[in-house]
Short mmCIF file of C-alpha atoms in Angstrom, two decimals:
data_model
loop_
_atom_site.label_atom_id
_atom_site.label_comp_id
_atom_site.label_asym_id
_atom_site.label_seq_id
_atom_site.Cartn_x
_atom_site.Cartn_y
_atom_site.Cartn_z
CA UNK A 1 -26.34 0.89 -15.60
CA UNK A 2 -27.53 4.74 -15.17
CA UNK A 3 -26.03 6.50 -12.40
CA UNK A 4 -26.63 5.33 -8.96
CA UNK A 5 -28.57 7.28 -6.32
CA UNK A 6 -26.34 5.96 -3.41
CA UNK A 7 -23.49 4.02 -3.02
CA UNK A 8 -22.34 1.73 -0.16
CA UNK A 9 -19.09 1.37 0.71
CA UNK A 10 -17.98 -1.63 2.78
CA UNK A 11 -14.46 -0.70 3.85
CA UNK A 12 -13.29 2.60 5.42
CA UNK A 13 -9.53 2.60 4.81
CA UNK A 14 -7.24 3.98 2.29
CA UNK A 15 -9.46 2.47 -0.88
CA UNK A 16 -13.06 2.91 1.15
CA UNK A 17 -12.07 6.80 1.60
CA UNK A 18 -10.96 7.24 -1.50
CA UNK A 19 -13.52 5.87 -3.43
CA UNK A 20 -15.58 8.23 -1.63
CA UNK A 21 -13.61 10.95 -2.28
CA UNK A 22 -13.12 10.11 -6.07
CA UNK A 23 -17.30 9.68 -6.58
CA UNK A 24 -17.62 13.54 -4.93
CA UNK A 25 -14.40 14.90 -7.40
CA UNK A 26 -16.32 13.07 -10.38
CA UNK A 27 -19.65 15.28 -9.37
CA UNK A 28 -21.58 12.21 -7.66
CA UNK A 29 -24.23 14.53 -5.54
CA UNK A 30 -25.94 10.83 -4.49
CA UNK A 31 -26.13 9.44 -0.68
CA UNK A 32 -22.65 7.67 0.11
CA UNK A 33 -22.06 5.74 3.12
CA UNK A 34 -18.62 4.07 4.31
CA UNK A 35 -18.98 1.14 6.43
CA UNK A 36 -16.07 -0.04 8.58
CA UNK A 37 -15.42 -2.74 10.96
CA UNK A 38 -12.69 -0.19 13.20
CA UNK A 39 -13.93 2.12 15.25
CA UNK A 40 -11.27 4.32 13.69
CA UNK A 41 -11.97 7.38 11.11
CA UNK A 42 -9.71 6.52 7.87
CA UNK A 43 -6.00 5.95 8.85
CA UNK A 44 -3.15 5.86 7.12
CA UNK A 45 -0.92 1.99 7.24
CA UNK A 46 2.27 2.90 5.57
CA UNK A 47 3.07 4.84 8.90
CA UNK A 48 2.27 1.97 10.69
CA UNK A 49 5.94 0.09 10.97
CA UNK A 50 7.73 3.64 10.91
CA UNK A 51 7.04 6.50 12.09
CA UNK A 52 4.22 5.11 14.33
CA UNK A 53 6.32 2.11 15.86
CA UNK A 54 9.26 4.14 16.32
CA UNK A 55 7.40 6.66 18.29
CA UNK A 56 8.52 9.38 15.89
CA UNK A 57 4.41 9.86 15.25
CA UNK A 58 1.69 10.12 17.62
CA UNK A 59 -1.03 7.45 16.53
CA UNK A 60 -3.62 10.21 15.48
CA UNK A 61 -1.43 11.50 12.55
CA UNK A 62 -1.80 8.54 10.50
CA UNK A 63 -5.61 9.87 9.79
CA UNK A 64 -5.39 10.07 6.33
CA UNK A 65 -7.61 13.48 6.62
CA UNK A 66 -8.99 16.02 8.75
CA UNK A 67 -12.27 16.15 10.46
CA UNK A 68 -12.81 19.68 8.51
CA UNK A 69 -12.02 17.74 5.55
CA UNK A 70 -14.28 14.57 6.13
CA UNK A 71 -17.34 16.75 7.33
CA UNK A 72 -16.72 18.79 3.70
CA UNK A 73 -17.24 14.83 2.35
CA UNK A 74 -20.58 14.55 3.10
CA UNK A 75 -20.10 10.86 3.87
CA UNK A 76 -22.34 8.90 6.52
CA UNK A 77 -19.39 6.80 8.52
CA UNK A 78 -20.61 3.82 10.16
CA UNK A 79 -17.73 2.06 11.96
CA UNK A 80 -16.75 -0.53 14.55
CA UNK A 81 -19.31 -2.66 12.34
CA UNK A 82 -18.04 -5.30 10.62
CA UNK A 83 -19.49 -6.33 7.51
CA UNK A 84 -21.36 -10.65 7.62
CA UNK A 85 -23.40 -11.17 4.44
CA UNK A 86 -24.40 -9.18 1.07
CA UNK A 87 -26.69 -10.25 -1.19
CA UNK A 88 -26.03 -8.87 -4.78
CA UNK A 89 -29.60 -9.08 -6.09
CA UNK A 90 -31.30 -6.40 -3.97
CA UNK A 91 -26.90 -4.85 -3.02
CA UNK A 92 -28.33 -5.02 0.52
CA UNK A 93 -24.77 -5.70 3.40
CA UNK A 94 -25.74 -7.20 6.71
CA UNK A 95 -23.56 -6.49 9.49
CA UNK A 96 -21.91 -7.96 12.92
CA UNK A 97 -24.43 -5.78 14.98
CA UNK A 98 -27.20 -6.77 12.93
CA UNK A 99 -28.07 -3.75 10.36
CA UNK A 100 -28.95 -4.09 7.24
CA UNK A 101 -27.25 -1.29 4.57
CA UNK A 102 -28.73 -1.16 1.14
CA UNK A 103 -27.74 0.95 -2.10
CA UNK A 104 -27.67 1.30 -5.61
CA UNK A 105 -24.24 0.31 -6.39
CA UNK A 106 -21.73 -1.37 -3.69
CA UNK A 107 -18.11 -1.09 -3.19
CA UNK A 108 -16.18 -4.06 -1.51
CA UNK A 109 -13.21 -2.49 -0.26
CA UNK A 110 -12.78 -4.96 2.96
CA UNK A 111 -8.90 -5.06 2.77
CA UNK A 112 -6.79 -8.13 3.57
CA UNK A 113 -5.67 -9.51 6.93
CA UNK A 114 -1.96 -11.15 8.10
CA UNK A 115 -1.03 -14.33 7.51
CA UNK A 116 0.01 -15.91 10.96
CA UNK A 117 2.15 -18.93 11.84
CA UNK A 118 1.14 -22.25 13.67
CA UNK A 119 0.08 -21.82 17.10
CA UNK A 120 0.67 -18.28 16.98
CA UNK A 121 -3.42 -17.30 18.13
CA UNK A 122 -3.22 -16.35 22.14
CA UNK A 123 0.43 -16.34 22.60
CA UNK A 124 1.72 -13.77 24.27
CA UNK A 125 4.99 -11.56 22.76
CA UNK A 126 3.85 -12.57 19.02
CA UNK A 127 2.31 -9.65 17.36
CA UNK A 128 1.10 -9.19 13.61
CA UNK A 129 0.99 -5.53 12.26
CA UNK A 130 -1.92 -4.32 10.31
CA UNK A 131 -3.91 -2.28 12.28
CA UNK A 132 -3.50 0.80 15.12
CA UNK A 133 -4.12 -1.42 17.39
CA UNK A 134 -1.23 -3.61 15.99
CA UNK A 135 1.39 -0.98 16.21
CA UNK A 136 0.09 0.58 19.56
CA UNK A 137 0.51 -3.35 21.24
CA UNK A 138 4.05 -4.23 19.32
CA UNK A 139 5.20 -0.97 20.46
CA UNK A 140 4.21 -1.07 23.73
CA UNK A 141 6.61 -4.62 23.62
CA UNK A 142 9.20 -3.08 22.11
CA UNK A 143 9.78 -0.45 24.43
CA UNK A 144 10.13 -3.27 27.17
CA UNK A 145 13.20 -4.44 25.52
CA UNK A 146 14.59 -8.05 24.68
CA UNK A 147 15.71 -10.38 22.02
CA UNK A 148 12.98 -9.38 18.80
CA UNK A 149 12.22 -11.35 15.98
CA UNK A 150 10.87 -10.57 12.83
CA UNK A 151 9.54 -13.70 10.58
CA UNK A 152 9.04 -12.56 7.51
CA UNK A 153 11.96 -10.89 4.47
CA UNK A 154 9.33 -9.13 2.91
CA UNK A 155 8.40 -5.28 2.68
CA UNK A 156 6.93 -5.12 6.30
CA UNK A 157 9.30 -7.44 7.74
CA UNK A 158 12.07 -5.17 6.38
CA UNK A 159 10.51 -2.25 7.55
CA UNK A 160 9.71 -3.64 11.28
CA UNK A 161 13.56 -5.04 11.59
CA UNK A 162 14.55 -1.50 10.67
CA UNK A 163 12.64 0.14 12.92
CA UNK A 164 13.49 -1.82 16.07
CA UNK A 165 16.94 -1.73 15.08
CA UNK A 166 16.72 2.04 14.98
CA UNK A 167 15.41 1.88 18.75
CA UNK A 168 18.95 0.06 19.34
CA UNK A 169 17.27 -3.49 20.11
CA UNK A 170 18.52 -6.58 19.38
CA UNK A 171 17.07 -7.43 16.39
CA UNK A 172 16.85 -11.32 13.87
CA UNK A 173 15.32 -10.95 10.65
CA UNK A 174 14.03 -14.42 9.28
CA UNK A 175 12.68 -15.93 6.40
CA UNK A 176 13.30 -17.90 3.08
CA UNK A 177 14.65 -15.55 0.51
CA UNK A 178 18.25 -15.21 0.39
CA UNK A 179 17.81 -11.49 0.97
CA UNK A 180 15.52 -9.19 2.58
CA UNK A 181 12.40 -8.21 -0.72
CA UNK A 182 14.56 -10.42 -3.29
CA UNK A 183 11.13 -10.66 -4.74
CA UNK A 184 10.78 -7.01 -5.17
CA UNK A 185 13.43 -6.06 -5.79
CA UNK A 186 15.83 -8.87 -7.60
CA UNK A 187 19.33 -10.16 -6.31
CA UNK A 188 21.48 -6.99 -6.98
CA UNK A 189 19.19 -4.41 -5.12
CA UNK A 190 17.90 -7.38 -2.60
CA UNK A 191 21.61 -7.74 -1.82
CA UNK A 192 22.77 -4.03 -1.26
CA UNK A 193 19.45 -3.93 0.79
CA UNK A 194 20.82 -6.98 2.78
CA UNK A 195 24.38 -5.47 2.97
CA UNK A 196 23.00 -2.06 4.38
CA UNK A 197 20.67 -4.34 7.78
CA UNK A 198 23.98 -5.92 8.44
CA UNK A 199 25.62 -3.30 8.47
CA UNK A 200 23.12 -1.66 10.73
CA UNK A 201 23.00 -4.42 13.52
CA UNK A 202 20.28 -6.28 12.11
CA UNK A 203 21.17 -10.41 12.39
CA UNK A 204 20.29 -11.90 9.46
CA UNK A 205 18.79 -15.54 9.13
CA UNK A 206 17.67 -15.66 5.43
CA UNK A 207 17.56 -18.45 3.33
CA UNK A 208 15.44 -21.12 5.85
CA UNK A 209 11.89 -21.68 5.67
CA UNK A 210 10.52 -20.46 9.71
CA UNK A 211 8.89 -23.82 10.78
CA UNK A 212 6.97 -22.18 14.03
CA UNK A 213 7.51 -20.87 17.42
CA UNK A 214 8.57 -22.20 20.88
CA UNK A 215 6.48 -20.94 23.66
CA UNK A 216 7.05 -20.93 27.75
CA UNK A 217 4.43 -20.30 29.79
CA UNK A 218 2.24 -18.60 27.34
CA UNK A 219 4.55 -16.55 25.74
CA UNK A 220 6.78 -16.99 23.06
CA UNK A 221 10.08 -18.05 23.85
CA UNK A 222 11.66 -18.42 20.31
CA UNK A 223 11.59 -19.11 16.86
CA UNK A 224 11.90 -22.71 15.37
CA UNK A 225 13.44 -22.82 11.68
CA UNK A 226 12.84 -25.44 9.49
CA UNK A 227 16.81 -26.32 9.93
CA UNK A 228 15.63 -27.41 13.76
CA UNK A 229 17.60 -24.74 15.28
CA UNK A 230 15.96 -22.47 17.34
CA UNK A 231 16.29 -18.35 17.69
CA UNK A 232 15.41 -17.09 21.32
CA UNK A 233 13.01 -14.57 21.48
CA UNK A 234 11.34 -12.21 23.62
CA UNK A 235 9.56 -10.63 20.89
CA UNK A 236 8.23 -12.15 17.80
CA UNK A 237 6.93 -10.38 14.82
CA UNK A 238 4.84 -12.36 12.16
CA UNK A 239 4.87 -10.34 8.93
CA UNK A 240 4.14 -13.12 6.45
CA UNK A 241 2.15 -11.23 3.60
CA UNK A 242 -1.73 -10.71 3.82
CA UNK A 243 -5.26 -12.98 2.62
CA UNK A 244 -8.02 -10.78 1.15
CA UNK A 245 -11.23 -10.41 3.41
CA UNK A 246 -13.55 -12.33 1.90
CA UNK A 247 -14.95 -14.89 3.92
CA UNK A 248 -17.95 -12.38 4.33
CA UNK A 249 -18.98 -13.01 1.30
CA UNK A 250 -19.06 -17.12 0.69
CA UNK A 251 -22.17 -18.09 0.18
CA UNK A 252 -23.13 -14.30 -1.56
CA UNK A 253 -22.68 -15.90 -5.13
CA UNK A 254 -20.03 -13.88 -6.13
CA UNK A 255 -16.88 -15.93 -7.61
CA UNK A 256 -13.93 -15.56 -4.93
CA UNK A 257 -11.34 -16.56 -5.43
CA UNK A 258 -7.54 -15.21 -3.58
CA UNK A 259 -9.78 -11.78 -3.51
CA UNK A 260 -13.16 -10.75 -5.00
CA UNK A 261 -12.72 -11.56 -8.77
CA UNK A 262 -13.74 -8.60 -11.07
CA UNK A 263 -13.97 -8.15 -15.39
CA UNK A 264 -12.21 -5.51 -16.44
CA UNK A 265 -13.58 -2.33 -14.44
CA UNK A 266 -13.43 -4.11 -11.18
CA UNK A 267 -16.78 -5.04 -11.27
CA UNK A 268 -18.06 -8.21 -9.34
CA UNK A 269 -21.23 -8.74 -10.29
CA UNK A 270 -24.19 -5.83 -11.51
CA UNK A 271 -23.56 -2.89 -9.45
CA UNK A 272 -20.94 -4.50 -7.28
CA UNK A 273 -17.30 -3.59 -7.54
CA UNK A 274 -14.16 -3.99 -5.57
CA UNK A 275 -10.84 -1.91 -4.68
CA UNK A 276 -7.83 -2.60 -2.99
CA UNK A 277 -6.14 -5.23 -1.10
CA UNK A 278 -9.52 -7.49 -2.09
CA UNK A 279 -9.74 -6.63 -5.65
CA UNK A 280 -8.89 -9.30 -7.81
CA UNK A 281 -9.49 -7.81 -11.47
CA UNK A 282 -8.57 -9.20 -15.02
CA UNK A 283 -5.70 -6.69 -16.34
CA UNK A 284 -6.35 -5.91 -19.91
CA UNK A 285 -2.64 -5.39 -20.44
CA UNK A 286 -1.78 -8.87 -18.78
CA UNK A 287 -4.52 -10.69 -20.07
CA UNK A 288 -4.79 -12.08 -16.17
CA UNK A 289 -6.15 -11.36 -13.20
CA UNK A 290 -3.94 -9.29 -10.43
CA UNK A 291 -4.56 -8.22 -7.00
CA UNK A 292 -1.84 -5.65 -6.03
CA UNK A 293 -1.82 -4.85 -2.20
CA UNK A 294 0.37 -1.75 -2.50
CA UNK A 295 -0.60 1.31 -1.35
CA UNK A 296 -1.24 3.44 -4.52
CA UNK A 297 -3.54 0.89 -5.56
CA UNK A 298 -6.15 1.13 -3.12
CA UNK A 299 -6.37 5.04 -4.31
CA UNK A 300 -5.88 4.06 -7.96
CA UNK A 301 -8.56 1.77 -8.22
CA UNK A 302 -11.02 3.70 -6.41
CA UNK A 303 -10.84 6.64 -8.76
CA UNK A 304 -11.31 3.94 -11.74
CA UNK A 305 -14.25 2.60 -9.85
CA UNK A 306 -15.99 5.58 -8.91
CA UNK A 307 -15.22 6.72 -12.28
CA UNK A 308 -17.02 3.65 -13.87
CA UNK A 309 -19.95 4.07 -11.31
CA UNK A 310 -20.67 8.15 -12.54
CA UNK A 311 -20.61 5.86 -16.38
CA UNK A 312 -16.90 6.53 -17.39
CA UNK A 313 -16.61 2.67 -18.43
CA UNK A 314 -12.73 1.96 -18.38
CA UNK A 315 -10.66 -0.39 -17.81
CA UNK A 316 -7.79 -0.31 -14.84
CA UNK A 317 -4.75 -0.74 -16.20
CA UNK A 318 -1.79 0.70 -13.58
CA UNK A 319 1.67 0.78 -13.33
CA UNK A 320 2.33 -0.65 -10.12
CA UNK A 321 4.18 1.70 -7.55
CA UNK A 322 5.50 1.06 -4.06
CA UNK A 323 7.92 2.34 -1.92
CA UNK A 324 9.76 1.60 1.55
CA UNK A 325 11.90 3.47 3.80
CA UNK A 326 14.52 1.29 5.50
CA UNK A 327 17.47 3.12 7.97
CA UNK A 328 18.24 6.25 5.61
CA UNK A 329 17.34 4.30 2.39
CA UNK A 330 14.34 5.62 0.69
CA UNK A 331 13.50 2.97 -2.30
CA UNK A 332 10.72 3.82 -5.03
CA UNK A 333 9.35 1.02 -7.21
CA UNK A 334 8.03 1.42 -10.32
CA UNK A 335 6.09 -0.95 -12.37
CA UNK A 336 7.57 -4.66 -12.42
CA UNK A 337 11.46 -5.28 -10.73
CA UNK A 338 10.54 -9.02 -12.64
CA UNK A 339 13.22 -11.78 -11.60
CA UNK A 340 15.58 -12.18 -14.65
CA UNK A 341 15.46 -8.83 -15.76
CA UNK A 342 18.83 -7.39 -16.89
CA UNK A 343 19.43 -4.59 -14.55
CA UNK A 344 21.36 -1.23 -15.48
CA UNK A 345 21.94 1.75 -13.21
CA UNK A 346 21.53 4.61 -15.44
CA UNK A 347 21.78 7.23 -12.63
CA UNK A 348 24.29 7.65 -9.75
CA UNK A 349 26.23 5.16 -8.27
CA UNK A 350 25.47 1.87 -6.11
CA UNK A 351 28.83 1.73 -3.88
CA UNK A 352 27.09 5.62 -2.62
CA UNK A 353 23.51 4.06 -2.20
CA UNK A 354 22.49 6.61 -4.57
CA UNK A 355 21.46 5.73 -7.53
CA UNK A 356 18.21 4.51 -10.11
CA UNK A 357 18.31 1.66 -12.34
CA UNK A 358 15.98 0.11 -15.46
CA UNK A 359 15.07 -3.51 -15.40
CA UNK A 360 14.45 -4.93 -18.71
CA UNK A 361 13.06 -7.58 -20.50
CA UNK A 362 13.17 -8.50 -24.03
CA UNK A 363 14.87 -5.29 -24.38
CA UNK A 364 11.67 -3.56 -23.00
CA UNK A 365 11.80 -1.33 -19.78
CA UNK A 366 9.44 -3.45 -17.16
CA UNK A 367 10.36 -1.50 -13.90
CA UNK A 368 12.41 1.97 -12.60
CA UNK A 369 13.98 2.07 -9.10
CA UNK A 370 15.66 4.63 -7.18
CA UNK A 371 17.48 4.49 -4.18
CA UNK A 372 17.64 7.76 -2.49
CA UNK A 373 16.72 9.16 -6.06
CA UNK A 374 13.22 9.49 -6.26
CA UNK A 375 13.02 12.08 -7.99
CA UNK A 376 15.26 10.36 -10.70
CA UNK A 377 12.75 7.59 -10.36
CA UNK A 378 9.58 9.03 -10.95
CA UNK A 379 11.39 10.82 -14.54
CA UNK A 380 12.10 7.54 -15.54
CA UNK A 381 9.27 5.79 -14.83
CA UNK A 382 7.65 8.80 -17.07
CA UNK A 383 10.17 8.37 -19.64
CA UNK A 384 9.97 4.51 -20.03
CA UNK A 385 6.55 3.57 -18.42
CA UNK A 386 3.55 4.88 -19.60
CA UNK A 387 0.90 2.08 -19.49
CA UNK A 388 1.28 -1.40 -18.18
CA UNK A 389 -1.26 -1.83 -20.82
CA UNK A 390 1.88 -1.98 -23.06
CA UNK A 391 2.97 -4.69 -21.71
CA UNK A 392 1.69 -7.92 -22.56
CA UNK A 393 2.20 -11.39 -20.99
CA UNK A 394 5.08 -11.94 -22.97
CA UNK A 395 7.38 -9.24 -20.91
CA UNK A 396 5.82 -10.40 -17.73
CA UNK A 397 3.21 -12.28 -15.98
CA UNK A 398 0.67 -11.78 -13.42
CA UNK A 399 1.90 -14.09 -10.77
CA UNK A 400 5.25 -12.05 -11.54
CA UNK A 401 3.37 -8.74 -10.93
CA UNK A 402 1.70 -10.12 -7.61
CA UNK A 403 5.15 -11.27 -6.20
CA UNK A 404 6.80 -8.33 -7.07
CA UNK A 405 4.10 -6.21 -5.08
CA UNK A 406 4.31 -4.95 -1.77
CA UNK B 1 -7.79 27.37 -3.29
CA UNK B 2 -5.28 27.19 -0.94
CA UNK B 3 -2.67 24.20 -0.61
CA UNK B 4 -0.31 23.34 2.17
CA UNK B 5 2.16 20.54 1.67
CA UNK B 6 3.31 18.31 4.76
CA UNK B 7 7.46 17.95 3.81
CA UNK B 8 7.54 15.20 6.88
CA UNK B 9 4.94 13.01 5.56
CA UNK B 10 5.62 13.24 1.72
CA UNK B 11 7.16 9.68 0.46
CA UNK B 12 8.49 11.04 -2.67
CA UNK B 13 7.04 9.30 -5.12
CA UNK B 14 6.18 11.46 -7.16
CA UNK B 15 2.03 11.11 -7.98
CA UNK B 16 1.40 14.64 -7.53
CA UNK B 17 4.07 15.84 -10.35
CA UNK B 18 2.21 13.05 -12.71
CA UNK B 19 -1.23 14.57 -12.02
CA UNK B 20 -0.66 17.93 -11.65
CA UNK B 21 2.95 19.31 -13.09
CA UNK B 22 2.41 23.11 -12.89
CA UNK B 23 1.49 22.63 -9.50
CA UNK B 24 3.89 20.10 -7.90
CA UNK B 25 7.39 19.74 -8.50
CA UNK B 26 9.85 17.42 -6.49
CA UNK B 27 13.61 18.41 -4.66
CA UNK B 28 16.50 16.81 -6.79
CA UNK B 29 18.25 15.77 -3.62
CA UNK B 30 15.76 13.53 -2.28
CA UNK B 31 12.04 13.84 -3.94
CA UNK B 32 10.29 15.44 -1.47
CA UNK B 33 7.58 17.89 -2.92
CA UNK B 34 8.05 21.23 -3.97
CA UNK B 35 4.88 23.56 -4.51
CA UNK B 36 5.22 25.62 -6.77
CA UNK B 37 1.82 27.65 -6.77
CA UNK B 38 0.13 27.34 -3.43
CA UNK B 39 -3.13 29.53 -4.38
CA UNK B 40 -3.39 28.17 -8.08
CA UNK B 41 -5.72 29.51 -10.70
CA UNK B 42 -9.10 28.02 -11.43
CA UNK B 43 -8.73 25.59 -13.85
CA UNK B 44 -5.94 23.95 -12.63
CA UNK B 45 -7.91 23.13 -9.35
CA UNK B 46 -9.56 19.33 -10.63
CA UNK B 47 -5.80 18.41 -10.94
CA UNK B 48 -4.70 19.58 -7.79
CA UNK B 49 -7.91 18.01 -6.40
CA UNK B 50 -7.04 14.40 -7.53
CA UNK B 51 -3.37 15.07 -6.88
CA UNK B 52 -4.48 15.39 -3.29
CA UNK B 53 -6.29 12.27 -3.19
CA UNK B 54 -3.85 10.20 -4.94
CA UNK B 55 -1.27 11.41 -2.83
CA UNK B 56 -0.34 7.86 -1.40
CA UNK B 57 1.30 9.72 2.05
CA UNK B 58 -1.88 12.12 2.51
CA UNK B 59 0.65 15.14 2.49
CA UNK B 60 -1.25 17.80 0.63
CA UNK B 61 -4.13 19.83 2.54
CA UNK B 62 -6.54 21.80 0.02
CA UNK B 63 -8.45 24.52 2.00
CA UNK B 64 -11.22 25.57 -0.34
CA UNK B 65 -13.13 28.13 2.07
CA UNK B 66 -13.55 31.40 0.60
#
């Protein structure tokens, strides 16, 4: 495909803005236009269950840039539109409001949406975070005190408990693992994690399944676990992992399937690509397809995308990085923490909550963290992990890299 | 070129040292970014261009006036 004239991107979060931001750095002159169902400029999510929730942050400094710096962009924004139908043959998107966008190549970049629980839709106290709006409403809860529950012992759920804890509330943190991101992170580090919310106040209630909620007059009274017993609640927070947005796009032809599905160079069909939480590519190095919903990645893939659309033609192949701030932990992730890996800390000390550690397989380094050594982290990711590409499907698989994912 | 680096918002990871290392450094104590050249020369400013986008925490500001 020669260059395109325009581009359309559907999508105007962290991998819609950067895409955007990657085509002008490459020397794309053409037309581009981000489309986005908020009525929010580009904001930042990370901030979202910290600094926003705790109050630390006004909302408007999670916009990921300035207006000096979008207006320098030359970007046409079109937002509180959602995007309803696209039709690859003629890369035309119709909208909620009913406009019809057209352009030479289109990026899907439509990001993923929470998971929620049984008869969670219309209840009141339950909240989901994901958006502005999200935090602004679970805040706003929060700050009218109570019993709060967070389902969910992943990365956000982690984060939330924290966070409330930190505003001195009396806080549960629920859900199947038998610590808080043993997923990510593996027992050892899943169980200092664990160690450190006790410590801090949080209750924990890991290792049962959350069956659904109890609800009193059309709010949620508590929190039903698959044991039968029940948690009492004032506030409830659902933080149960993500699904791609793409029911848009049934009936468009393309092949979805948990995400977009995309060769090599995240492209979906001719002149269609995707990025981010939707992407669903096939990973050279894997020999798979991944979709990674960490941060990095939406801004990762989008430079690879727009790189492929100015004719660069290669493949993604990342090392996978995430991190989390929990109390006074700071944690950095790099590439694969993959279960069964033999763990050795190679810097500092665990009993200090200081230190960085190599997880290996087969005698190969799969994955770096640091805790409260990021630094550390990042030099040994350098040292040890240059390309995922290196390794193949017999270190670790796909569904391994998903689960270990933000 | 002139950068300004937001210490609050940085998450330490480290991107910026990986795309642009004689630009961006990072504290041994806890990661945070250290600039080392806040008005760098010319051909060092693609690096410092995508190190800005890839930042993951949006906490580098290029002001390019001038």
């Amino acid at each position: 495909m020669s260059t395109p004239s325009d581009v359309l991107v559907v999508g105007a979060s962290a991998a819609g803005l950067s895409t955007a931001e990657a085509l002008r750095r490459k020397g794309f002159s053409g037309g581009i236009t981000l489309l986005g169902d908020e009525p929010h400029l580009p904001y930042d999510r990370p901030p979202l269950s910290k600094q926003v929730l705790s109050g630390a942050w006004e909302p408007d400094r999670a916009r990921l840039r300035t207006p000096e710096a979008l207006d320098a962009l030359d970007v046409r924004f079109v937002l509180g539109d959602p995007a309803s139908s696209l039709d690859p043959a003629t890369r035309s998107v119709g909208t909620a409001s009913g406009a019809v966008l057209r352009a030479d190549a289109v990026v899907l970049a439509t990001g993923a949406r929470p998971r929620t629980v049984a008869g969670q839709a219309g209840l009141g106290g339950v909240h989901v975070l994901r958006t502005l709006g999200d935090a602004s409403a679970l805040r706003a809860d929060l700050l009218g005190g109570g019993r709060v529950v967070v389902v969910g012992d992943g990365v956000l759920g982690a984060e939330v408990a924290a966070t409330a804890r930190g505003a001195e509330l009396d806080v549960t943190l629920a859900g199947p693992q038998r610590a808080p991101l043993a997923a990510q992170l593996g027992p050892l580090v899943s169980g200092v994690l664990g160690e450190l919310h006790a410590q801090r106040g949080v209750n924990l209630r890991l290792g049962t399944a959350v069956r659904g909620l109890t609800a009193r007059d059309g709010r949620v009274s508590g929190v039903r676990l698959d044991s039968g017993e029940v948690l009492p609640a004032d506030v409830v927070v659902v933080a149960l992992g993500a699904i791609p947005n793409t029911d848009w796009l049934i009936g468009s032809g393309l092949r979805l399937d948990d995400g977009v599905v995309c060769d090599a160079r995240c492209r979906a069909a001719d002149g269609i690509y995707a990025v981010g939480d939707v992407a669903r590519w096939y990973h050279e190095g894997l020999g798979a397809l991944v979709r990674l919903e960490n941060r990095t990645n939406a801004t990762e893939q989008a430079a690879a995308v727009a790189g492929d659309v100015v004719g660069g033609e290669r493949s993604y192949v990342p090392v996978p990085y995430f991190w989390t701030d929990q109390f006074d932990a700071k944690l950095q992730v790099h590439g694969v923490l993959a279960p069964g890996a033999e763990v050795s800390v190679v810097e500092g000390d665990v009993a200090a909550r200081r230190f960085a550690a190599l997880y290996e397989r087969d005698g190969e380094v799969v994955g770096v963290l640091g805790w409260n050594m990021p630094k550390q982290a990042r030099q040994l990711r350098q040292k040890h992990l240059v390309e995922l590409r290196d390794l193949t499907g017999s270190h670790v698989t796909a569904t391994e890299v998903e689960k270990a994912d933000f | 070129m002139k950068i300004t680096v937001d210490e609050d918002r940085c998450c330490a990871g480290g991107s910026c040292v990986l795309t642009a290392p004689d630009v961006f450094d990072q504290r041994d104590e806890d990661g945070v970014v250290l600039l080392l050249d806040p008005e760098p020369a010319g051909h060092l400013h693609d690096a410092v261009r995508e190190a800005a986008e890839v930042c993951p925490s949006a906490a580098i500001t290029l002001s390019e006036a001038g």
